[in-house]
């Protein structure tokens, strides 16, 4: 699965936030534990100092400790122990830290204990927390400190998410605007522009560059369309005069000159057909989005048979086969463009077929597939990319009338309809043009 850049950015953002929170909790818990241990050691040092000062006094507060070796003092337990180097003072404790040369132990994973050496004594004083006081008597969610940490983490997570996500989302939306405008422009909507006032650098420069580029291209396209539409109109007048002069000269011509006048008439017809094709290409490219929405509902089988009947068959054998699911998919398209696609492909097949043309219509779900095949010489595979270029005459085997504009018109019309035309080899031996239509 291919993810977009912003999807990856959002995933990276979420991953970064999770790593940040985990690191915060890990480092924060370690820092808080060290702070607790320092406070615990300060308390222990206080009792040790007091015991050292009073242990030889008759009114000492630590008589019980001196006499029995153990004493509970407020919320702490004091005991005199003999601790050998590299040994633990109790079986259920593990060393946690060593601060100021004092080892601090964790007893049963939730109570602190520390061993302080006593001057002029072989024993050490073990200072530990009283279980009855420090054993938690409530659930974690009732602990205000725990809830404070959770709230702080949640606040950090939300704050980072908002302050990082919002700018990225804004950037994402702006790039989507650029993308939509470029797609509209690519579909032939040359008026597509971007409101760059809402953009910030550097996307503002990109949006303005797109608008300048679109202005230039639109100007060139409009000018080209004017030329393309004006030239055929201007050509018609001299062609009409040539035709008129030829007809008048034919009246006084001898019989041997008739073939020359027939050639003139054919040349005039060819030029008229060429100008008509050029005008068609210009009109297809100049259709606006609103014009493309002026659609008609066509029944595929009836419409395709109608287009076949209207073509010049050149005495070729025709086979037509339709296989449509029930209910058959319907076409909701601009009929003029649809006719241009099929008519030009049919004309191409009839023109280059040796004896037979096969048309197949297949419909399933919301998809139509139209295959138009001939038994002619076919098209070399290395020429597939060139066949739809204007004025293409690809090989010597395809001698026929025309200027190589029919497939160009079909290709341009298909693009405006979002149809796809592909080229392959026919089972009849010639070329197969396949039109894929998403209804």
CSV table of C-alpha atoms in Angstrom, one decimal:
chain,number,residue,atom,x,y,z
A,1,UNK,CA,0.0,0.0,0.0
A,2,UNK,CA,1.4,3.4,-1.1
A,3,UNK,CA,0.9,6.1,1.5
A,4,UNK,CA,0.9,9.8,0.8
A,5,UNK,CA,3.6,12.1,2.1
A,6,UNK,CA,1.1,13.6,4.6
A,7,UNK,CA,-0.1,10.2,5.8
A,8,UNK,CA,3.5,9.4,6.5
A,9,UNK,CA,3.9,12.8,8.2
A,10,UNK,CA,0.9,12.1,10.5
A,11,UNK,CA,2.2,8.6,11.3
A,12,UNK,CA,5.6,10.1,12.1
A,13,UNK,CA,3.9,12.8,14.2
A,14,UNK,CA,1.9,10.2,16.2
A,15,UNK,CA,5.0,8.1,16.6
A,16,UNK,CA,7.1,11.0,17.8
A,17,UNK,CA,4.4,12.0,20.3
A,18,UNK,CA,4.2,8.4,21.7
A,19,UNK,CA,8.0,8.3,21.9
A,20,UNK,CA,8.0,11.7,23.6
A,21,UNK,CA,5.4,10.6,26.2
A,22,UNK,CA,7.2,7.3,26.9
A,23,UNK,CA,10.5,9.1,27.3
A,24,UNK,CA,8.9,11.6,29.5
A,25,UNK,CA,7.3,8.9,31.7
A,26,UNK,CA,10.6,6.9,31.8
A,27,UNK,CA,12.8,9.9,32.6
A,28,UNK,CA,10.2,11.6,34.7
A,29,UNK,CA,9.6,8.5,36.9
A,30,UNK,CA,13.3,8.1,37.3
A,31,UNK,CA,13.7,11.7,38.3
A,32,UNK,CA,10.8,11.6,40.7
A,33,UNK,CA,12.2,8.4,42.3
A,34,UNK,CA,15.6,10.0,42.8
A,35,UNK,CA,13.9,13.0,44.4
A,36,UNK,CA,11.9,10.7,46.7
A,37,UNK,CA,15.2,8.9,47.6
A,38,UNK,CA,17.0,12.1,48.4
A,39,UNK,CA,14.1,13.2,50.7
A,40,UNK,CA,14.2,9.7,52.3
A,41,UNK,CA,18.0,9.9,52.8
A,42,UNK,CA,17.7,13.4,54.4
A,43,UNK,CA,15.1,12.0,56.8
A,44,UNK,CA,17.4,9.0,57.5
A,45,UNK,CA,20.4,11.2,58.1
A,46,UNK,CA,18.4,13.2,60.6
A,47,UNK,CA,17.6,10.1,62.6
A,48,UNK,CA,21.2,8.9,62.4
A,49,UNK,CA,22.6,12.2,63.6
A,50,UNK,CA,20.1,12.3,66.4
A,51,UNK,CA,20.9,8.7,67.5
A,52,UNK,CA,24.6,9.4,67.5
A,53,UNK,CA,24.1,12.4,69.7
A,54,UNK,CA,21.8,10.7,72.2
A,55,UNK,CA,22.9,7.0,72.3
A,56,UNK,CA,25.1,7.4,75.4
A,57,UNK,CA,22.5,9.7,77.2
A,58,UNK,CA,20.2,8.2,79.9
A,59,UNK,CA,17.2,10.1,78.5
A,60,UNK,CA,17.9,9.2,74.9
A,61,UNK,CA,14.9,8.8,72.6
A,62,UNK,CA,16.5,5.7,71.2
A,63,UNK,CA,16.9,3.5,74.3
A,64,UNK,CA,14.8,0.8,72.7
A,65,UNK,CA,17.1,0.8,69.7
A,66,UNK,CA,20.2,0.6,71.9
A,67,UNK,CA,18.8,-2.2,74.1
A,68,UNK,CA,17.0,-4.4,71.5
A,69,UNK,CA,18.5,-3.3,68.2
A,70,UNK,CA,15.1,-2.4,66.8
A,71,UNK,CA,12.7,0.5,67.2
A,72,UNK,CA,9.7,2.0,65.4
A,73,UNK,CA,10.0,5.7,65.3
A,74,UNK,CA,6.9,7.5,63.9
A,75,UNK,CA,6.5,6.2,60.3
A,76,UNK,CA,10.0,4.6,60.0
A,77,UNK,CA,11.7,1.5,61.3
A,78,UNK,CA,15.2,1.7,62.8
A,79,UNK,CA,17.5,-1.3,63.4
A,80,UNK,CA,21.1,-2.0,64.1
A,81,UNK,CA,22.6,-4.5,61.7
A,82,UNK,CA,25.9,-6.1,60.8
A,83,UNK,CA,26.2,-5.7,57.0
A,84,UNK,CA,29.2,-7.2,55.3
A,85,UNK,CA,30.6,-5.6,52.1
A,86,UNK,CA,28.8,-6.6,48.9
A,87,UNK,CA,25.9,-8.2,50.8
A,88,UNK,CA,22.2,-7.2,51.1
A,89,UNK,CA,20.8,-6.2,54.5
A,90,UNK,CA,17.6,-8.2,53.9
A,91,UNK,CA,16.5,-11.1,51.7
A,92,UNK,CA,13.7,-9.3,50.0
A,93,UNK,CA,15.5,-6.1,49.0
A,94,UNK,CA,17.6,-5.0,46.0
A,95,UNK,CA,20.0,-2.1,45.7
A,96,UNK,CA,18.4,0.8,43.9
A,97,UNK,CA,20.9,3.7,44.2
A,98,UNK,CA,24.0,4.7,46.0
A,99,UNK,CA,23.8,8.4,46.9
A,100,UNK,CA,26.6,10.1,49.0
A,101,UNK,CA,28.1,6.6,49.5
A,102,UNK,CA,24.9,5.5,51.2
A,103,UNK,CA,23.3,2.4,49.6
A,104,UNK,CA,19.5,2.7,49.1
A,105,UNK,CA,17.4,-0.4,48.7
A,106,UNK,CA,14.0,-1.2,47.5
A,107,UNK,CA,12.1,-3.6,49.7
A,108,UNK,CA,9.3,-5.7,48.0
A,109,UNK,CA,9.4,-3.1,45.1
A,110,UNK,CA,7.6,-0.3,47.0
A,111,UNK,CA,9.4,0.5,50.3
A,112,UNK,CA,12.8,2.3,50.7
A,113,UNK,CA,15.6,1.2,53.0
A,114,UNK,CA,19.1,2.7,53.6
A,115,UNK,CA,22.1,1.5,55.6
A,116,UNK,CA,24.1,4.3,57.4
A,117,UNK,CA,27.5,3.4,58.9
A,118,UNK,CA,27.9,4.5,62.5
A,119,UNK,CA,31.2,6.0,63.7
A,120,UNK,CA,33.1,4.0,66.3
A,121,UNK,CA,30.8,1.0,65.9
A,122,UNK,CA,30.9,-2.3,64.1
A,123,UNK,CA,27.2,-2.0,63.4
A,124,UNK,CA,25.3,0.1,60.9
A,125,UNK,CA,21.9,1.7,61.3
A,126,UNK,CA,19.3,0.5,58.9
A,127,UNK,CA,16.6,3.1,58.2
A,128,UNK,CA,13.4,1.9,56.4
A,129,UNK,CA,9.8,2.9,55.8
A,130,UNK,CA,7.0,1.4,57.9
A,131,UNK,CA,4.9,-0.9,55.8
A,132,UNK,CA,1.7,0.0,57.7
A,133,UNK,CA,2.0,3.6,56.7
A,134,UNK,CA,3.6,3.5,53.2
A,135,UNK,CA,1.6,0.5,51.9
A,136,UNK,CA,-0.9,2.0,49.5
A,137,UNK,CA,-4.5,1.6,50.7
A,138,UNK,CA,-6.2,2.8,47.6
A,139,UNK,CA,-6.2,2.1,43.8
A,140,UNK,CA,-3.9,3.9,41.4
A,141,UNK,CA,-6.7,6.1,40.0
A,142,UNK,CA,-7.4,7.4,43.5
A,143,UNK,CA,-3.8,8.6,43.9
A,144,UNK,CA,-3.7,12.4,43.2
A,145,UNK,CA,-0.1,12.3,42.2
A,146,UNK,CA,-0.7,9.6,39.7
A,147,UNK,CA,-3.7,11.4,38.3
A,148,UNK,CA,-1.6,14.6,38.1
A,149,UNK,CA,1.1,12.9,36.1
A,150,UNK,CA,-1.5,11.3,33.8
A,151,UNK,CA,-3.2,14.7,33.3
A,152,UNK,CA,0.1,16.4,32.6
A,153,UNK,CA,1.1,13.8,30.0
A,154,UNK,CA,-2.3,14.1,28.4
A,155,UNK,CA,-2.0,17.8,28.2
A,156,UNK,CA,1.5,17.6,26.7
A,157,UNK,CA,0.2,15.1,24.2
A,158,UNK,CA,-2.8,17.2,23.1
A,159,UNK,CA,-0.8,20.4,23.1
A,160,UNK,CA,2.0,19.0,20.9
A,161,UNK,CA,-0.6,17.3,18.7
A,162,UNK,CA,-2.6,20.5,18.1
A,163,UNK,CA,0.3,22.8,17.6
A,164,UNK,CA,2.0,20.4,15.2
A,165,UNK,CA,-1.0,18.9,13.5
A,166,UNK,CA,-2.8,22.1,12.7
A,167,UNK,CA,0.0,23.7,10.6
A,168,UNK,CA,0.7,20.4,8.8
A,169,UNK,CA,-3.1,20.0,8.1
A,170,UNK,CA,-3.2,23.6,6.8
A,171,UNK,CA,-0.2,22.8,4.5
A,172,UNK,CA,-1.9,19.6,3.4
A,173,UNK,CA,-5.1,21.5,2.4
A,174,UNK,CA,-3.1,24.1,0.5
A,175,UNK,CA,-1.2,21.4,-1.5
A,176,UNK,CA,-4.5,19.7,-2.2
A,177,UNK,CA,-5.8,23.0,-3.6
A,178,UNK,CA,-2.8,23.1,-5.9
A,179,UNK,CA,-3.4,19.5,-6.9
A,180,UNK,CA,-7.0,20.0,-7.7
A,181,UNK,CA,-6.3,23.1,-9.7
A,182,UNK,CA,-3.6,21.4,-11.7
A,183,UNK,CA,-6.0,18.5,-12.4
A,184,UNK,CA,-8.8,20.8,-13.5
A,185,UNK,CA,-6.3,22.6,-15.8
A,186,UNK,CA,-5.1,19.2,-17.1
A,187,UNK,CA,-8.6,18.3,-18.0
A,188,UNK,CA,-8.9,21.3,-20.2
A,189,UNK,CA,-10.5,23.8,-17.8
A,190,UNK,CA,-8.1,26.5,-18.6
A,191,UNK,CA,-9.8,29.0,-16.3
A,192,UNK,CA,-8.7,27.1,-13.2
A,193,UNK,CA,-6.7,29.3,-10.9
A,194,UNK,CA,-5.5,29.3,-7.2
A,195,UNK,CA,-6.4,32.0,-4.7
A,196,UNK,CA,-2.9,32.6,-3.6
A,197,UNK,CA,-3.9,35.3,-1.0
A,198,UNK,CA,-4.5,32.6,1.6
A,199,UNK,CA,-1.2,30.9,1.0
A,200,UNK,CA,2.1,31.5,2.8
A,201,UNK,CA,5.6,31.2,1.6
A,202,UNK,CA,6.9,29.1,-0.1
A,203,UNK,CA,3.6,27.7,-1.3
A,204,UNK,CA,2.4,31.2,-2.1
A,205,UNK,CA,5.2,31.5,-4.7
A,206,UNK,CA,4.3,28.1,-6.1
A,207,UNK,CA,0.6,29.1,-6.4
A,208,UNK,CA,1.5,32.4,-8.1
A,209,UNK,CA,3.8,30.6,-10.5
A,210,UNK,CA,1.0,28.2,-11.3
A,211,UNK,CA,-1.3,31.1,-12.0
A,212,UNK,CA,1.2,32.8,-14.2
A,213,UNK,CA,1.8,29.6,-16.1
A,214,UNK,CA,-1.9,29.0,-16.5
A,215,UNK,CA,-2.4,32.5,-17.9
A,216,UNK,CA,0.3,32.0,-20.4
A,217,UNK,CA,-0.9,28.6,-21.5
A,218,UNK,CA,-4.5,29.7,-21.7
A,219,UNK,CA,-3.5,32.6,-23.8
A,220,UNK,CA,-1.5,30.4,-26.2
A,221,UNK,CA,-4.3,27.8,-26.3
A,222,UNK,CA,-7.0,30.4,-27.0
A,223,UNK,CA,-4.9,32.0,-29.7
A,224,UNK,CA,-4.2,28.6,-31.2
A,225,UNK,CA,-7.9,27.8,-31.2
A,226,UNK,CA,-8.7,31.1,-32.9
A,227,UNK,CA,-6.1,30.3,-35.6
A,228,UNK,CA,-7.4,26.7,-35.9
A,229,UNK,CA,-11.0,27.8,-36.3
A,230,UNK,CA,-10.2,30.8,-38.5
A,231,UNK,CA,-7.9,29.1,-41.0
A,232,UNK,CA,-10.6,26.5,-42.2
A,233,UNK,CA,-13.1,29.3,-42.6
A,234,UNK,CA,-10.7,31.3,-44.7
A,235,UNK,CA,-9.8,28.3,-46.7
A,236,UNK,CA,-13.4,27.6,-47.7
A,237,UNK,CA,-13.6,30.7,-49.8
A,238,UNK,CA,-10.7,29.9,-52.2
A,239,UNK,CA,-11.8,26.3,-52.3
A,240,UNK,CA,-15.3,27.3,-53.4
A,241,UNK,CA,-13.7,29.5,-56.0
A,242,UNK,CA,-11.5,26.7,-57.2
A,243,UNK,CA,-14.5,24.4,-57.4
A,244,UNK,CA,-16.5,27.0,-59.3
A,245,UNK,CA,-13.7,27.7,-61.7
A,246,UNK,CA,-13.2,23.9,-62.3
A,247,UNK,CA,-16.9,23.4,-63.0
A,248,UNK,CA,-17.0,26.3,-65.5
A,249,UNK,CA,-13.8,25.1,-67.2
A,250,UNK,CA,-15.2,21.6,-67.4
A,251,UNK,CA,-18.1,22.8,-69.6
A,252,UNK,CA,-15.7,23.7,-72.4
A,253,UNK,CA,-13.2,20.9,-71.8
A,254,UNK,CA,-12.5,18.1,-74.2
A,255,UNK,CA,-13.1,14.5,-73.0
A,256,UNK,CA,-9.4,13.8,-72.5
A,257,UNK,CA,-9.3,16.6,-69.9
A,258,UNK,CA,-12.0,15.1,-67.7
A,259,UNK,CA,-9.7,13.1,-65.5
A,260,UNK,CA,-7.8,16.2,-64.6
A,261,UNK,CA,-11.0,18.0,-63.5
A,262,UNK,CA,-11.9,14.9,-61.5
A,263,UNK,CA,-8.5,15.1,-59.7
A,264,UNK,CA,-9.2,18.8,-58.9
A,265,UNK,CA,-12.5,17.9,-57.4
A,266,UNK,CA,-10.9,15.1,-55.3
A,267,UNK,CA,-8.2,17.5,-54.1
A,268,UNK,CA,-10.8,20.0,-53.1
A,269,UNK,CA,-12.7,17.3,-51.2
A,270,UNK,CA,-9.5,16.2,-49.5
A,271,UNK,CA,-8.7,19.7,-48.3
A,272,UNK,CA,-12.3,20.2,-47.1
A,273,UNK,CA,-12.1,17.0,-45.2
A,274,UNK,CA,-8.8,18.1,-43.7
A,275,UNK,CA,-10.1,21.4,-42.6
A,276,UNK,CA,-13.2,19.7,-41.1
A,277,UNK,CA,-11.0,17.4,-39.1
A,278,UNK,CA,-8.8,20.2,-37.8
A,279,UNK,CA,-12.0,22.1,-36.7
A,280,UNK,CA,-13.2,18.9,-34.9
A,281,UNK,CA,-9.9,18.6,-33.0
A,282,UNK,CA,-10.1,22.3,-32.0
A,283,UNK,CA,-13.7,22.0,-30.8
A,284,UNK,CA,-13.0,18.8,-28.8
A,285,UNK,CA,-10.1,20.5,-27.0
A,286,UNK,CA,-12.1,23.7,-26.4
A,287,UNK,CA,-15.1,22.1,-24.7
A,288,UNK,CA,-15.7,23.6,-21.2
A,289,UNK,CA,-16.7,21.7,-18.1
A,290,UNK,CA,-20.3,23.0,-18.3
A,291,UNK,CA,-20.5,21.7,-21.9
A,292,UNK,CA,-19.2,18.3,-20.9
A,293,UNK,CA,-22.1,18.1,-18.3
A,294,UNK,CA,-24.7,18.5,-21.1
A,295,UNK,CA,-25.0,14.7,-21.3
A,296,UNK,CA,-27.5,12.3,-22.9
A,297,UNK,CA,-28.5,8.8,-21.8
A,298,UNK,CA,-27.6,6.2,-24.4
A,299,UNK,CA,-28.4,2.5,-24.6
A,300,UNK,CA,-25.0,1.0,-25.4
A,301,UNK,CA,-26.1,-1.8,-27.8
A,302,UNK,CA,-28.6,0.3,-29.7
A,303,UNK,CA,-26.2,3.3,-29.9
A,304,UNK,CA,-23.3,1.1,-31.2
A,305,UNK,CA,-25.4,-0.6,-33.9
A,306,UNK,CA,-26.6,2.9,-35.0
A,307,UNK,CA,-23.0,4.1,-35.3
A,308,UNK,CA,-22.0,0.9,-37.3
A,309,UNK,CA,-24.9,1.4,-39.7
A,310,UNK,CA,-23.9,5.0,-40.5
A,311,UNK,CA,-20.3,4.1,-41.6
A,312,UNK,CA,-19.0,3.4,-45.1
A,313,UNK,CA,-18.4,-0.3,-44.9
A,314,UNK,CA,-16.3,-0.6,-48.1
A,315,UNK,CA,-17.9,-4.0,-48.8
A,316,UNK,CA,-16.3,-5.5,-45.7
A,317,UNK,CA,-17.9,-8.3,-43.8
A,318,UNK,CA,-19.2,-7.1,-40.4
A,319,UNK,CA,-19.8,-9.2,-37.3
A,320,UNK,CA,-21.3,-7.7,-34.1
A,321,UNK,CA,-21.6,-9.5,-30.8
A,322,UNK,CA,-23.0,-8.0,-27.5
A,323,UNK,CA,-22.9,-9.6,-24.1
A,324,UNK,CA,-24.5,-7.4,-21.4
A,325,UNK,CA,-25.5,-8.2,-17.9
A,326,UNK,CA,-29.0,-7.4,-16.7
A,327,UNK,CA,-29.7,-4.6,-16.2
A,328,UNK,CA,-27.3,-3.4,-18.9
A,329,UNK,CA,-25.1,-0.5,-17.9
A,330,UNK,CA,-26.3,2.8,-19.4
A,331,UNK,CA,-24.1,5.6,-20.8
A,332,UNK,CA,-24.6,9.1,-19.6
A,333,UNK,CA,-22.3,11.1,-21.8
A,334,UNK,CA,-22.0,13.9,-24.2
A,335,UNK,CA,-23.2,12.1,-27.3
A,336,UNK,CA,-21.2,14.2,-29.8
A,337,UNK,CA,-17.9,13.2,-28.2
A,338,UNK,CA,-19.0,9.5,-27.8
A,339,UNK,CA,-19.8,9.5,-31.5
A,340,UNK,CA,-16.5,10.9,-32.4
A,341,UNK,CA,-14.7,8.1,-30.5
A,342,UNK,CA,-16.6,5.2,-32.1
A,343,UNK,CA,-17.0,6.7,-35.6
A,344,UNK,CA,-13.3,7.3,-36.1
A,345,UNK,CA,-12.3,3.9,-34.7
A,346,UNK,CA,-14.9,2.2,-37.0
A,347,UNK,CA,-13.8,4.3,-40.0
A,348,UNK,CA,-10.2,3.2,-39.3
A,349,UNK,CA,-11.2,-0.5,-39.1
A,350,UNK,CA,-13.2,-0.4,-42.3
A,351,UNK,CA,-10.5,1.5,-44.1
A,352,UNK,CA,-7.7,-0.8,-43.3
A,353,UNK,CA,-9.5,-4.2,-43.1
A,354,UNK,CA,-8.9,-6.7,-45.9
A,355,UNK,CA,-12.3,-8.3,-45.7
A,356,UNK,CA,-13.7,-8.4,-42.2
A,357,UNK,CA,-14.4,-6.2,-39.2
A,358,UNK,CA,-15.5,-7.6,-35.8
A,359,UNK,CA,-17.2,-5.4,-33.1
A,360,UNK,CA,-17.8,-6.8,-29.6
A,361,UNK,CA,-19.7,-5.1,-26.8
A,362,UNK,CA,-19.3,-6.5,-23.3
A,363,UNK,CA,-21.0,-5.0,-20.2
A,364,UNK,CA,-20.6,-6.0,-16.6
A,365,UNK,CA,-21.3,-4.2,-13.3
A,366,UNK,CA,-20.7,-0.5,-14.2
A,367,UNK,CA,-18.1,-1.1,-17.0
A,368,UNK,CA,-18.4,-1.3,-20.8
A,369,UNK,CA,-15.8,-2.7,-23.1
A,370,UNK,CA,-15.9,-2.2,-26.8
A,371,UNK,CA,-13.5,-4.1,-29.1
A,372,UNK,CA,-13.1,-3.1,-32.7
A,373,UNK,CA,-11.0,-5.5,-34.8
A,374,UNK,CA,-9.9,-5.8,-38.4
A,375,UNK,CA,-8.1,-8.4,-40.5
A,376,UNK,CA,-5.7,-6.0,-42.1
A,377,UNK,CA,-2.0,-5.8,-41.9
A,378,UNK,CA,-2.0,-4.6,-38.2
A,379,UNK,CA,0.2,-2.1,-36.5
A,380,UNK,CA,3.8,-2.8,-35.4
A,381,UNK,CA,4.1,-2.8,-31.6
A,382,UNK,CA,6.9,-0.3,-31.6
A,383,UNK,CA,4.4,2.1,-33.3
A,384,UNK,CA,1.6,1.8,-30.7
A,385,UNK,CA,2.6,5.1,-29.0
A,386,UNK,CA,2.7,7.0,-32.3
A,387,UNK,CA,-0.6,5.8,-33.7
A,388,UNK,CA,-2.7,8.5,-31.9
A,389,UNK,CA,-0.4,11.4,-33.0
A,390,UNK,CA,-1.8,13.8,-35.6
A,391,UNK,CA,-0.9,13.1,-39.2
A,392,UNK,CA,0.6,9.7,-38.3
A,393,UNK,CA,1.2,7.4,-41.3
A,394,UNK,CA,3.1,4.6,-39.8
A,395,UNK,CA,4.0,2.0,-42.4
A,396,UNK,CA,3.8,1.4,-46.1
A,397,UNK,CA,1.2,-1.4,-45.7
A,398,UNK,CA,-1.5,1.1,-44.6
A,399,UNK,CA,-2.0,3.0,-47.9
A,400,UNK,CA,-5.4,4.7,-47.9
A,401,UNK,CA,-7.1,8.0,-48.1
A,402,UNK,CA,-7.1,10.4,-45.1
A,403,UNK,CA,-4.6,12.5,-43.2
A,404,UNK,CA,-4.0,10.5,-40.0
A,405,UNK,CA,-6.3,12.7,-37.9
A,406,UNK,CA,-9.1,10.2,-37.2
A,407,UNK,CA,-7.4,8.4,-34.4
A,408,UNK,CA,-6.2,11.7,-33.0
A,409,UNK,CA,-9.8,12.9,-32.8
A,410,UNK,CA,-10.9,9.6,-31.2
A,411,UNK,CA,-8.1,9.9,-28.6
A,412,UNK,CA,-8.8,13.5,-27.7
A,413,UNK,CA,-12.6,12.8,-27.4
A,414,UNK,CA,-12.0,9.8,-25.2
A,415,UNK,CA,-9.8,11.8,-22.9
A,416,UNK,CA,-12.5,14.4,-22.4
A,417,UNK,CA,-14.9,11.6,-21.6
A,418,UNK,CA,-12.5,9.8,-19.2
A,419,UNK,CA,-12.6,6.8,-21.5
A,420,UNK,CA,-9.5,4.7,-22.2
A,421,UNK,CA,-8.4,3.5,-25.6
A,422,UNK,CA,-5.8,0.7,-25.8
A,423,UNK,CA,-4.3,-1.0,-28.8
A,424,UNK,CA,-3.4,-4.7,-29.4
A,425,UNK,CA,-3.3,-7.5,-31.9
A,426,UNK,CA,-6.6,-8.9,-33.2
A,427,UNK,CA,-7.4,-12.6,-33.5
A,428,UNK,CA,-8.4,-11.7,-37.1
A,429,UNK,CA,-4.8,-10.8,-37.8
A,430,UNK,CA,-5.0,-7.0,-37.8
A,431,UNK,CA,-5.4,-4.3,-35.1
A,432,UNK,CA,-7.7,-4.4,-32.1
A,433,UNK,CA,-8.8,-1.1,-30.5
A,434,UNK,CA,-10.4,-1.5,-27.1
A,435,UNK,CA,-12.5,1.2,-25.5
A,436,UNK,CA,-12.9,0.9,-21.7
A,437,UNK,CA,-15.8,2.9,-20.3
A,438,UNK,CA,-16.6,3.3,-16.6
A,439,UNK,CA,-20.3,4.1,-16.5
